[in-house]
Coordinates of C-alpha atoms and ligand atoms in Angstrom, one line a residue:
Chain A
M9 CA -14.3 1.3 -81.9
P10 CA -16.6 4.1 -80.6
V11 CA -14.3 5.0 -77.8
I12 CA -11.3 3.8 -75.7
A13 CA -12.6 4.0 -72.2
L14 CA -12.1 2.4 -68.8
A15 CA -15.9 1.8 -68.4
P16 CA -17.2 -0.9 -70.7
D17 CA -19.8 0.3 -73.3
Y18 CA -19.1 3.9 -72.4
R19 CA -21.6 6.2 -74.2
G20 CA -21.2 10.0 -74.6
E21 CA -24.1 12.4 -74.3
V22 CA -24.9 13.9 -77.7
R23 CA -24.8 17.5 -76.8
D24 CA -26.3 19.0 -79.9
R25 CA -29.4 17.0 -80.6
V26 CA -32.2 19.0 -82.2
E27 CA -34.4 18.8 -79.1
N28 CA -31.9 21.2 -77.3
F29 CA -32.6 24.1 -79.7
H30 CA -36.0 25.1 -78.5
G31 CA -37.9 24.3 -81.7
N32 CA -35.2 25.4 -84.1
Q33 CA -32.8 23.3 -85.9
L34 CA -29.3 24.3 -87.1
V35 CA -28.5 24.8 -90.8
Y36 CA -25.0 25.7 -91.8
F37 CA -24.7 28.1 -94.7
G38 CA -21.7 28.9 -96.8
W39 CA -21.3 31.1 -99.9
D40 CA -18.6 29.4 -101.9
R41 CA -15.5 31.3 -102.8
R42 CA -16.3 34.3 -100.7
M43 CA -13.6 34.5 -98.2
L44 CA -14.5 37.9 -96.8
F45 CA -16.7 35.9 -94.5
C46 CA -14.0 33.8 -92.8
S47 CA -16.2 30.7 -92.6
P48 CA -19.7 29.4 -93.2
F49 CA -22.5 30.5 -90.8
T50 CA -24.5 28.6 -88.2
L51 CA -28.2 29.5 -88.5
P52 CA -30.8 28.4 -86.0
L53 CA -34.0 28.2 -88.1
P54 CA -37.6 26.8 -87.7
P55 CA -37.7 23.5 -89.6
D56 CA -41.0 24.5 -91.3
M57 CA -39.6 27.8 -92.7
P58 CA -40.2 27.8 -96.5
F59 CA -37.0 27.9 -98.6
K60 CA -37.9 31.1 -100.2
T61 CA -38.2 32.8 -96.8
L62 CA -34.8 31.5 -95.9
V63 CA -33.5 33.3 -99.0
S64 CA -35.5 36.5 -98.5
D65 CA -35.5 36.9 -94.7
V66 CA -32.3 35.3 -93.6
L67 CA -29.7 35.0 -96.4
T68 CA -30.3 38.3 -98.2
P69 CA -29.8 40.5 -95.1
L70 CA -26.9 38.3 -94.0
L71 CA -25.0 38.6 -97.3
A72 CA -25.7 42.3 -97.5
A73 CA -22.5 42.6 -95.4
H74 CA -20.6 41.6 -98.6
P75 CA -20.1 44.3 -101.2
E76 CA -21.5 41.9 -103.9
G77 CA -24.3 40.6 -101.6
A78 CA -26.9 42.9 -103.0
S79 CA -26.2 42.0 -106.7
I80 CA -26.6 38.2 -106.3
D81 CA -28.8 36.8 -109.1
W82 CA -30.8 34.3 -107.1
S83 CA -32.4 32.9 -110.3
T84 CA -29.1 31.6 -111.6
A85 CA -27.6 30.6 -108.2
T86 CA -26.9 26.9 -107.7
W87 CA -27.0 25.0 -104.4
L88 CA -25.2 22.2 -102.7
R89 CA -26.9 20.2 -100.0
A90 CA -24.5 18.1 -97.9
G91 CA -22.0 18.5 -100.7
Q92 CA -24.3 17.3 -103.5
P93 CA -26.0 19.5 -106.1
F94 CA -29.7 20.0 -105.5
V95 CA -32.5 22.2 -106.8
P96 CA -34.6 23.6 -103.9
E97 CA -38.3 23.8 -104.0
P98 CA -38.9 27.5 -103.0
E99 CA -42.4 27.0 -101.5
A100 CA -41.5 23.9 -99.5
S101 CA -40.1 23.9 -96.0
L102 CA -36.5 23.4 -95.1
V103 CA -37.2 19.8 -93.9
A104 CA -39.2 19.0 -97.1
N105 CA -36.2 20.3 -99.0
G106 CA -34.0 17.7 -97.2
L107 CA -32.4 20.4 -95.0
G108 CA -32.5 18.7 -91.6
H109 CA -30.6 19.4 -88.4
K110 CA -27.0 20.2 -89.0
T111 CA -27.1 20.0 -92.7
V112 CA -24.7 22.1 -94.8
L113 CA -26.3 24.3 -97.5
R114 CA -23.9 25.9 -99.9
L115 CA -24.6 28.7 -102.4
Q116 CA -22.7 29.0 -105.6
T117 CA -22.9 32.1 -107.8
P118 CA -20.7 32.3 -110.8
Q119 CA -20.8 36.1 -111.1
P120 CA -19.7 38.3 -109.5
A121 CA -16.5 36.6 -108.3
G122 CA -15.6 38.2 -105.0
V123 CA -13.8 41.4 -104.1
G124 CA -11.7 42.4 -107.1
G125 CA -12.4 39.0 -108.6
S126 CA -10.2 37.4 -105.9
G127 CA -12.7 35.0 -104.4
N128 CA -12.9 37.2 -101.3
Chain B
M28 CA 25.8 9.1 -51.5
S29 CA 26.2 9.8 -55.2
I30 CA 23.3 11.5 -57.1
K31 CA 22.7 8.2 -58.9
E32 CA 22.3 6.3 -55.7
K33 CA 20.1 9.0 -54.2
Y34 CA 17.9 8.9 -57.4
A35 CA 17.7 5.1 -57.2
L36 CA 16.6 5.3 -53.6
L37 CA 14.0 8.0 -54.4
T38 CA 12.5 6.2 -57.3
R39 CA 12.8 2.6 -56.3
D40 CA 12.7 2.5 -52.5
L41 CA 9.5 4.6 -52.4
G42 CA 7.6 2.2 -54.6
W43 CA 6.2 -1.1 -53.3
D44 CA 3.9 -3.8 -54.6
T45 CA 0.5 -3.6 -52.8
T46 CA -0.9 -6.6 -50.9
Y47 CA -4.3 -5.7 -49.4
Q48 CA -5.4 -4.8 -52.9
S49 CA -4.1 -6.1 -56.2
M50 CA -1.8 -3.8 -58.2
D51 CA -4.3 -3.9 -61.0
A52 CA -7.0 -2.6 -58.7
V53 CA -4.8 0.2 -57.4
F54 CA -3.6 1.2 -60.9
P55 CA -6.7 0.5 -63.1
Q56 CA -5.8 3.1 -65.7
D57 CA -2.4 1.9 -67.0
K58 CA -3.7 -1.1 -68.9
F59 CA -7.0 -0.1 -70.5
E60 CA -5.5 1.8 -73.4
G61 CA -3.7 -1.4 -74.5
I62 CA -0.1 -0.4 -73.8
V63 CA 1.9 -3.4 -72.5
I64 CA 4.7 -2.8 -70.1
H65 CA 6.8 -5.8 -69.0
N66 CA 9.4 -4.0 -66.9
W67 CA 8.8 -0.7 -65.3
D68 CA 12.4 -0.5 -64.2
G69 CA 13.3 0.2 -67.8
W70 CA 11.8 3.7 -67.3
E71 CA 14.9 6.0 -66.9
D72 CA 14.6 9.6 -66.2
P73 CA 17.8 10.9 -68.0
F74 CA 18.1 13.8 -65.6
R75 CA 18.0 11.6 -62.5
M76 CA 16.8 14.6 -60.5
T77 CA 16.4 14.1 -56.7
M78 CA 14.1 16.2 -54.6
D79 CA 16.8 18.2 -52.8
A80 CA 18.5 19.1 -56.1
Y81 CA 15.1 19.9 -57.6
W82 CA 14.2 22.4 -54.8
K83 CA 17.6 24.0 -54.9
F84 CA 17.5 24.6 -58.6
Q85 CA 14.0 25.9 -58.7
S86 CA 14.3 28.2 -55.7
E87 CA 17.4 29.8 -57.3
K88 CA 15.5 30.4 -60.6
E89 CA 12.5 31.9 -58.7
R90 CA 14.7 34.3 -56.8
K91 CA 16.3 35.6 -60.1
L92 CA 12.9 35.8 -61.8
Y93 CA 11.2 37.8 -59.1
A94 CA 14.1 40.2 -58.8
I95 CA 13.8 41.0 -62.5
I96 CA 10.1 41.3 -62.3
D97 CA 10.3 43.7 -59.4
A98 CA 12.7 45.9 -61.3
F99 CA 10.5 45.7 -64.4
Q100 CA 7.5 47.0 -62.4
Q101 CA 9.4 49.7 -60.6
N102 CA 10.7 51.0 -63.9
N103 CA 7.4 50.9 -65.7
G104 CA 8.8 48.4 -68.1
Q105 CA 5.5 48.1 -69.9
L106 CA 6.2 51.4 -71.6
N107 CA 9.3 50.0 -73.3
V108 CA 7.4 47.7 -75.6
T109 CA 7.5 48.6 -79.3
D110 CA 3.8 49.4 -79.5
A111 CA 0.6 48.7 -77.5
R112 CA -0.5 46.4 -80.3
Y113 CA 2.1 44.0 -79.1
V114 CA 0.3 43.7 -75.7
N115 CA -2.4 41.7 -77.5
A116 CA 0.0 38.8 -77.9
L117 CA 0.2 38.8 -74.1
K118 CA -3.6 38.8 -73.8
L119 CA -3.7 35.8 -76.0
F120 CA -1.0 34.1 -74.0
L121 CA -2.6 34.7 -70.6
T122 CA -6.1 33.6 -71.6
G123 CA -5.0 30.8 -73.9
V124 CA -1.7 29.4 -72.7
S125 CA -1.3 30.0 -69.0
P126 CA -4.5 28.1 -68.2
L127 CA -2.9 25.2 -70.1
E128 CA 0.1 25.3 -67.8
Y129 CA -2.3 24.9 -64.9
A130 CA -4.1 22.1 -66.7
A131 CA -0.7 20.4 -67.3
H132 CA -0.1 20.7 -63.6
R133 CA -3.3 18.8 -62.9
G134 CA -2.7 16.4 -65.8
F135 CA 0.7 15.3 -64.7
A136 CA -0.4 14.9 -61.1
M137 CA -3.1 12.5 -62.4
A138 CA -0.8 10.7 -64.8
G139 CA 1.7 10.2 -62.0
R140 CA -1.0 8.7 -59.8
N141 CA -2.1 6.3 -62.4
L142 CA 1.3 4.9 -63.6
R143 CA 2.5 2.0 -61.5
G144 CA 6.3 2.5 -62.1
A145 CA 7.9 4.6 -59.3
G146 CA 10.3 6.3 -61.8
A147 CA 7.4 7.4 -63.9
R148 CA 5.5 8.7 -60.8
V149 CA 8.5 10.8 -59.7
A150 CA 9.0 12.3 -63.1
C151 CA 5.4 13.2 -63.5
Q152 CA 5.3 14.7 -60.0
M153 CA 8.2 17.0 -60.7
Q154 CA 6.7 18.0 -64.0
S155 CA 3.4 18.7 -62.2
V156 CA 5.1 21.1 -59.8
D157 CA 7.0 22.7 -62.7
E158 CA 3.8 23.4 -64.6
L159 CA 2.2 25.0 -61.6
R160 CA 5.2 27.2 -61.3
H161 CA 4.9 28.2 -65.0
C162 CA 1.4 29.2 -64.5
Q163 CA 2.2 31.3 -61.4
T164 CA 5.2 33.0 -62.9
Q165 CA 3.2 33.9 -66.0
V166 CA 0.4 35.4 -64.0
H167 CA 2.7 37.4 -61.8
T168 CA 4.7 38.7 -64.7
I169 CA 1.7 39.7 -66.8
S170 CA -0.1 41.2 -63.9
Q171 CA 1.9 44.4 -64.5
Y172 CA 0.3 44.8 -67.9
N173 CA -3.1 44.2 -66.4
K174 CA -2.7 47.5 -64.6
F175 CA -2.4 49.4 -67.8
F176 CA -4.2 47.6 -70.6
N177 CA -7.7 46.1 -71.1
G178 CA -8.5 42.4 -71.7
F179 CA -6.4 40.7 -69.0
E180 CA -8.8 40.6 -66.0
D181 CA -10.9 37.5 -65.6
W182 CA -8.6 35.3 -67.7
T183 CA -9.6 32.1 -66.0
H184 CA -13.3 32.9 -66.4
M185 CA -12.7 33.7 -70.1
H186 CA -10.7 30.5 -70.7
D187 CA -13.8 28.6 -69.7
R188 CA -16.3 30.5 -71.7
L189 CA -14.9 32.6 -74.6
W190 CA -15.6 31.0 -78.0
Y191 CA -12.0 30.9 -79.3
L192 CA -10.6 29.8 -76.0
S193 CA -12.5 26.6 -76.3
V194 CA -9.8 25.7 -78.8
P195 CA -7.0 25.4 -76.3
K196 CA -9.3 24.4 -73.5
S197 CA -10.8 21.4 -75.4
Y198 CA -7.3 20.4 -76.7
F199 CA -6.1 19.9 -73.1
E200 CA -9.3 18.4 -71.8
D201 CA -9.1 15.9 -74.6
A202 CA -5.7 14.9 -73.4
M203 CA -6.6 14.9 -69.7
T204 CA -9.6 12.6 -70.3
A205 CA -7.5 10.1 -72.1
G206 CA -5.5 7.4 -70.3
P207 CA -2.1 8.2 -68.7
F208 CA -0.1 6.9 -71.7
E209 CA -2.0 8.8 -74.2
F210 CA -1.8 11.9 -72.0
I211 CA 2.0 11.7 -71.9
T212 CA 2.2 11.0 -75.6
A213 CA 0.0 14.0 -76.3
I214 CA 1.6 16.5 -74.0
S215 CA 5.2 15.4 -73.4
F216 CA 6.0 14.0 -76.8
S217 CA 3.7 15.5 -79.4
F218 CA 3.5 18.9 -77.9
E219 CA 6.5 19.5 -75.7
Y220 CA 9.0 17.6 -77.9
V221 CA 7.7 17.9 -81.4
L222 CA 5.8 21.3 -81.4
T223 CA 6.9 23.3 -78.4
N224 CA 9.5 25.3 -80.3
L225 CA 6.6 26.7 -82.3
L226 CA 4.9 28.0 -79.2
F227 CA 7.7 29.2 -77.0
M228 CA 10.2 30.4 -79.6
P229 CA 7.6 32.8 -81.2
F230 CA 6.3 34.2 -77.9
M231 CA 9.7 34.5 -76.2
S232 CA 11.7 35.8 -79.2
G233 CA 8.7 38.0 -80.0
A234 CA 8.9 39.4 -76.5
A235 CA 12.6 40.0 -76.8
F236 CA 12.2 41.7 -80.2
N237 CA 9.4 43.9 -78.9
G238 CA 11.1 45.1 -75.7
D239 CA 9.1 43.0 -73.3
M240 CA 11.8 42.0 -70.8
A241 CA 9.3 40.6 -68.3
T242 CA 8.1 37.9 -70.6
V243 CA 11.6 37.0 -71.8
T244 CA 12.4 36.4 -68.2
F245 CA 9.6 34.0 -67.4
G246 CA 10.4 32.3 -70.7
F247 CA 14.0 31.7 -69.7
S248 CA 13.0 30.6 -66.3
A249 CA 10.7 28.0 -67.8
Q250 CA 13.1 26.9 -70.5
S251 CA 15.3 24.7 -68.3
D252 CA 12.2 22.9 -67.0
E253 CA 11.0 22.6 -70.6
S254 CA 14.2 20.8 -71.7
R255 CA 13.5 18.2 -69.0
H256 CA 10.0 17.8 -70.1
M257 CA 10.9 17.4 -73.8
T258 CA 13.5 14.7 -72.9
L259 CA 10.9 12.9 -70.8
G260 CA 8.5 13.0 -73.7
L261 CA 11.0 11.4 -76.1
E262 CA 12.2 8.8 -73.5
V263 CA 8.7 7.8 -72.6
V264 CA 7.7 7.1 -76.2
K265 CA 10.9 5.1 -76.7
F266 CA 10.3 3.2 -73.5
M267 CA 6.8 2.2 -74.6
L268 CA 8.1 1.2 -78.0
E269 CA 10.8 -0.9 -76.5
Q270 CA 8.5 -2.7 -74.1
D271 CA 6.3 -4.6 -76.6
P272 CA 5.7 -4.6 -80.3
A273 CA 2.0 -4.4 -79.7
N274 CA 2.5 -0.8 -78.6
L275 CA 3.6 0.5 -81.9
P276 CA 0.2 0.9 -83.7
I277 CA -1.3 2.4 -80.6
I278 CA 1.4 5.0 -80.3
Q279 CA 1.4 5.8 -84.0
K280 CA -2.3 6.5 -83.8
W281 CA -1.7 8.9 -80.9
V282 CA 1.2 10.5 -82.7
D283 CA -1.1 11.1 -85.7
K284 CA -3.9 12.4 -83.6
W285 CA -1.8 14.7 -81.3
F286 CA 0.3 16.1 -84.1
W287 CA -2.9 17.3 -85.8
R288 CA -4.6 18.6 -82.6
G289 CA -1.4 20.4 -81.6
Y290 CA -1.0 21.8 -85.1
R291 CA -4.5 23.2 -85.2
L292 CA -3.9 24.8 -81.8
L293 CA -0.9 26.5 -83.2
T294 CA -3.2 28.4 -85.6
L295 CA -3.4 31.0 -82.8
V296 CA 0.4 31.2 -82.7
A297 CA 0.7 31.6 -86.5
M298 CA -1.5 34.6 -86.3
M299 CA 0.4 36.1 -83.4
M300 CA 3.7 35.8 -85.3
D301 CA 2.6 37.3 -88.6
Y302 CA 0.1 39.9 -87.4
M303 CA 0.4 40.8 -83.7
L304 CA 4.1 41.5 -83.3
P305 CA 4.9 45.0 -84.4
K306 CA 8.5 43.9 -84.9
K307 CA 8.6 40.5 -86.6
V308 CA 10.8 37.6 -85.6
M309 CA 10.2 35.3 -88.5
S310 CA 7.1 34.3 -90.4
W311 CA 4.9 31.3 -89.5
K312 CA 6.0 29.7 -92.7
E313 CA 9.7 30.0 -91.9
A314 CA 9.1 28.7 -88.4
W315 CA 7.1 25.7 -89.7
E316 CA 9.9 24.9 -92.1
M317 CA 12.6 25.2 -89.6
Y318 CA 11.0 23.7 -86.5
F319 CA 8.7 21.1 -88.0
E320 CA 9.9 20.2 -91.5
Q321 CA 13.6 20.2 -90.7
N322 CA 13.9 19.4 -86.9
G323 CA 10.7 17.3 -86.8
G324 CA 11.7 15.5 -89.9
A325 CA 15.1 14.6 -88.4
L326 CA 13.4 13.3 -85.3
F327 CA 11.0 11.1 -87.2
A328 CA 13.8 9.8 -89.3
D329 CA 15.5 8.8 -86.1
L330 CA 12.4 7.1 -84.8
A331 CA 12.0 5.1 -88.0
R332 CA 14.1 2.3 -86.4
Y333 CA 11.2 1.8 -84.0
G334 CA 8.7 1.6 -86.9
V335 CA 7.3 5.1 -86.2
R336 CA 6.6 7.2 -89.3
M337 CA 5.9 10.9 -89.8
P338 CA 2.5 12.0 -88.5
K339 CA -0.4 11.6 -90.9
Y340 CA -1.4 14.7 -92.8
H341 CA 1.9 16.5 -92.3
E342 CA 1.8 17.2 -96.0
Q343 CA -1.4 19.1 -95.5
A344 CA 0.2 21.2 -92.8
A345 CA 3.1 22.0 -95.1
Q346 CA 0.7 23.1 -97.8
E347 CA -1.3 25.2 -95.4
K348 CA 1.8 27.1 -94.1
D349 CA 1.2 29.8 -96.8
H350 CA -2.3 30.5 -95.5
L351 CA -2.6 29.6 -91.8
S352 CA -1.8 32.9 -90.2
H353 CA -3.9 34.9 -92.7
I354 CA -6.9 32.6 -92.2
A355 CA -6.6 33.0 -88.4
W356 CA -6.4 36.8 -88.5
S357 CA -9.4 36.9 -90.7
I358 CA -11.4 35.0 -88.2
F359 CA -10.5 37.4 -85.4
Y360 CA -11.1 40.4 -87.6
N361 CA -14.5 39.0 -88.5
F362 CA -15.5 38.4 -84.9
N363 CA -13.5 41.1 -83.1
H364 CA -16.6 42.5 -81.5
A365 CA -16.6 39.3 -79.4
A366 CA -12.9 38.8 -78.7
A367 CA -10.7 40.0 -75.8
I368 CA -7.9 41.1 -78.2
H369 CA -7.9 43.9 -80.6
T370 CA -7.3 43.4 -84.3
W371 CA -6.3 45.8 -87.1
V372 CA -5.3 45.9 -90.7
P373 CA -1.5 45.8 -90.7
E374 CA 0.4 49.0 -91.5
E375 CA 1.9 49.5 -95.0
N376 CA 5.4 48.3 -94.1
E377 CA 3.9 45.3 -92.4
L378 CA 1.8 44.5 -95.5
D379 CA 5.1 44.7 -97.5
W380 CA 6.7 42.3 -95.1
L381 CA 3.8 39.8 -95.6
K382 CA 4.1 40.1 -99.4
A383 CA 7.8 39.3 -99.2
Q384 CA 7.2 36.4 -96.8
Y385 CA 4.4 34.9 -98.8
P386 CA 5.2 35.9 -102.3
D387 CA 3.0 33.3 -104.0
T388 CA -0.1 33.6 -102.0
F389 CA -0.6 36.8 -99.9
E390 CA -1.4 39.3 -102.6
E391 CA -3.6 37.0 -104.5
H392 CA -5.7 35.5 -101.7
H393 CA -5.4 37.5 -98.5
L394 CA -4.6 41.1 -99.3
P395 CA -7.9 41.8 -101.1
H396 CA -10.0 41.4 -98.0
L397 CA -7.6 43.4 -95.9
R398 CA -7.8 46.2 -98.4
Y399 CA -11.5 46.1 -98.4
W400 CA -11.6 46.3 -94.6
Q401 CA -9.1 49.1 -94.6
E402 CA -11.3 51.2 -96.9
Q403 CA -14.4 50.4 -94.9
H404 CA -12.7 51.5 -91.7
K405 CA -11.5 54.7 -93.2
A406 CA -15.0 55.5 -94.2
G407 CA -16.1 55.0 -90.6
K408 CA -17.7 51.6 -91.2
R409 CA -15.5 49.1 -89.4
W410 CA -16.5 45.8 -91.0
T411 CA -17.6 42.8 -88.8
N412 CA -19.2 39.5 -89.6
P413 CA -23.0 39.7 -89.2
G414 CA -23.6 36.1 -88.0
L415 CA -22.0 33.3 -86.0
P416 CA -19.5 30.9 -87.5
M417 CA -19.8 27.2 -88.2
L418 CA -17.2 25.3 -86.0
C419 CA -15.3 22.2 -86.5
Q420 CA -16.6 19.5 -84.1
L421 CA -13.1 18.4 -83.2
C422 CA -10.7 21.4 -83.0
Q423 CA -13.5 23.9 -82.5
V424 CA -11.9 26.5 -84.8
P425 CA -14.4 28.2 -87.2
M426 CA -14.5 26.3 -90.5
A427 CA -12.1 28.7 -92.2
F428 CA -9.5 26.3 -93.5
R429 CA -9.2 25.6 -97.2
E430 CA -9.6 22.5 -99.3
P431 CA -6.1 21.0 -99.9
G432 CA -4.9 22.3 -103.2
D433 CA -7.7 24.9 -103.5
P434 CA -7.1 28.0 -101.4
T435 CA -10.3 29.7 -102.5
Q436 CA -12.6 27.0 -101.2
V437 CA -13.5 26.2 -97.6
C438 CA -12.8 22.6 -96.8
Y439 CA -15.9 20.6 -95.6
R440 CA -15.8 17.1 -94.2
E441 CA -18.8 15.4 -92.6
V442 CA -19.7 12.2 -91.0
K443 CA -23.0 10.7 -90.0
Y444 CA -22.9 8.8 -86.7
E445 CA -25.9 7.3 -85.1
G446 CA -28.2 9.4 -87.2
E447 CA -26.5 12.8 -86.3
N448 CA -24.4 14.9 -88.6
Y449 CA -20.9 16.0 -87.6
H450 CA -18.7 18.5 -89.4
F451 CA -14.9 18.9 -89.6
C452 CA -12.4 21.4 -90.9
S453 CA -10.0 18.8 -92.3
D454 CA -9.3 15.2 -92.8
G455 CA -7.1 15.2 -89.7
C456 CA -10.0 16.3 -87.4
C457 CA -12.4 14.0 -89.2
D458 CA -10.2 10.9 -88.6
I459 CA -9.8 11.7 -84.9
F460 CA -13.6 11.8 -84.6
K461 CA -14.1 8.6 -86.5
N462 CA -11.7 6.8 -84.2
E463 CA -13.6 7.8 -81.0
P464 CA -17.0 9.2 -81.9
E465 CA -18.4 8.6 -78.4
K466 CA -15.9 11.0 -77.0
Y467 CA -16.5 13.9 -79.4
V468 CA -20.2 13.8 -79.7
Q469 CA -20.0 15.5 -76.3
A470 CA -18.0 18.6 -77.6
W471 CA -19.1 21.9 -76.0
L472 CA -19.2 24.0 -79.1
P473 CA -19.5 27.7 -78.2
V474 CA -21.8 28.6 -81.1
H475 CA -24.2 25.7 -80.5
Q476 CA -24.3 26.5 -76.8
I477 CA -25.3 30.1 -77.5
F478 CA -28.2 28.9 -79.6
Q479 CA -29.2 26.4 -76.9
G480 CA -29.5 29.4 -74.6
N481 CA -26.7 28.3 -72.2
C482 CA -24.5 31.4 -72.6
G483 CA -26.3 34.2 -70.7
G484 CA -29.1 35.0 -73.2
P485 CA -30.0 35.2 -76.8
T486 CA -28.5 38.6 -77.6
L487 CA -24.9 39.5 -78.2
P488 CA -24.6 41.9 -75.2
E489 CA -25.9 39.2 -72.9
V490 CA -23.4 36.7 -74.3
L491 CA -20.5 39.1 -74.0
D492 CA -21.6 39.9 -70.4
W493 CA -21.6 36.2 -69.7
Y494 CA -18.1 36.0 -71.1
H495 CA -17.2 38.9 -68.7
L496 CA -15.9 40.6 -71.9
K497 CA -16.0 44.4 -71.4
P498 CA -16.7 46.5 -74.4
E499 CA -13.4 48.3 -74.1
A500 CA -11.5 45.0 -74.4
A501 CA -13.0 44.2 -77.8
G502 CA -13.0 45.9 -81.2
D503 CA -10.5 47.4 -83.5
Y504 CA -7.2 48.6 -82.1
A505 CA -7.5 51.9 -83.9
D506 CA -10.6 52.8 -81.9
S507 CA -9.4 51.3 -78.6
A508 CA -8.7 52.8 -75.2
D509 CA -5.4 50.9 -75.2
R510 CA -4.3 52.9 -78.2
A511 CA -5.5 56.3 -76.8
N512 CA -3.8 55.6 -73.4
W513 CA -0.6 54.4 -75.1
E514 CA -0.3 57.6 -77.2
R515 CA -0.9 59.7 -74.1
W516 CA 1.7 57.9 -72.0
T517 CA 4.4 57.7 -74.7
N518 CA 4.0 61.3 -75.6
D519 CA 4.5 62.3 -72.0
N520 CA 7.3 59.9 -71.6
P521 CA 10.4 60.6 -73.7
K522 CA 12.1 57.4 -72.6
A523 CA 9.6 55.3 -74.5
A524 CA 9.1 57.6 -77.4
Ligands
FE2_22 FE1 5.0 24.6 -68.8
FE2_23 FE1 6.2 21.7 -69.8
ZN24 ZN1 -10.9 20.9 -87.0

């Protein structure tokens, strides 16, 4: 049942549809097992941004706030898209990489392993 | 006339069956949820309070309360608290809890209007008045602190706008926009009966331990009302269960939902207990074990004869008790530049206390980031999060909770509904969405609203301005005006030293 309501066939307004973000879409980004950042990030991004630009212009400066952010080896990093492993195409856009509005992108780096090896 | 006779006249003689309009047209809301009531006379208020008795009791309590508050103000009682860090617990209370008292006042007025039994209407009306009183007494008491500390002014404005206050706000609005029976199950039973000890005990004992006599006083004044509310919550649930067997699955679903929603709301209280009280009462973990696992467990054992079982995912809450407060404090430390409370890395003796309270988890999982922050701050680089968080669509808390059984991994849950993606912090939040997606697609998520341009502008200063959050109310306690003032006052004031 979509809702228990007094009005028959009650429909809610979808508040976060992509049209409401002025040409951007939202991508959620999390660096797995790095709890210094308390939670994943919400990033408003142009859908046609190439994946490699996301890495160089958005993620790299963002992760610089982590003491190990600067030493990430992007060539061995692995990725999850909506929870499933995937290999991004660096030259292709976010959308062409299957990263649509409100998709979760997760970065996994085996080394280093967080502040003091603690996953932080 | 005996009290019993007076009560019978009040609750039965004031009700009548309508004739110009059908009863169903006058009370359209008490059937759509599916709850079946055969006999409204079965609704018994165990307190059988009549209006004259009610006004007499309440006015007596008010007189005592305001006499104590007057004395507190005249004696500068705010200088007797253990440390100005404590005052942050009151900021959280005024912006996060007092507006819920007001919302409860509105909610019970609406529930009373929409229930066709006269006994139910009278009980809801009295509770509505009680809740208005709670809000008022809290505001009057805490106003003394507002004269001396930052972060209190504009509390109603902040409740409607500040990112973390959407957690309590959306919790209550979810309840108020349900039908009257779900509202009462949510607030009177699931919150006031099952979980309230985890809200009021920590704040009131915390106040007593930390020298805040004003807050202890409003707490006591509210407590006798609260025992009435709790009893009502339990009696209402039993009443519904006794009326018709069809009610059980509906009520169980509400119990599951409102347990989880209330539990997620208590994340803020867990943090307050373990981090914000300079003098600790007990840990969140101990409180959860005592008030939910033991007392709540006994209650649900008692309700088993009606067919009600323990709320779904209580095992996950039990697993999380080792991490909840630390996760919450980390969120506020990360985003302290946008919060109306100060945060800090606990002092060494407090870290020792946390190690002792959480021997299996604190040093391994949570101390490392606190140590890192401590070093950074010492080096003059107070650490903050460089972005904006991802929020749970349902509870609206940043997605900081951990995968059950794996405390080093964030828990992600997602659902596709009508082509859109929705994300959740937990199975509990995800299930609530799946049961009523049309309700929660409408969630006003603060981070998304900022990116839609609905919060004053695209830059952080514009958003903070829109929140009415003044720079001096945010940031680390060590660097705050609150701290500087406190040190000045207490050095000049031997009584408080
Ligand atoms: Fe209350
Ligand atoms: Fe209450
Ligand atoms: Zn949630």
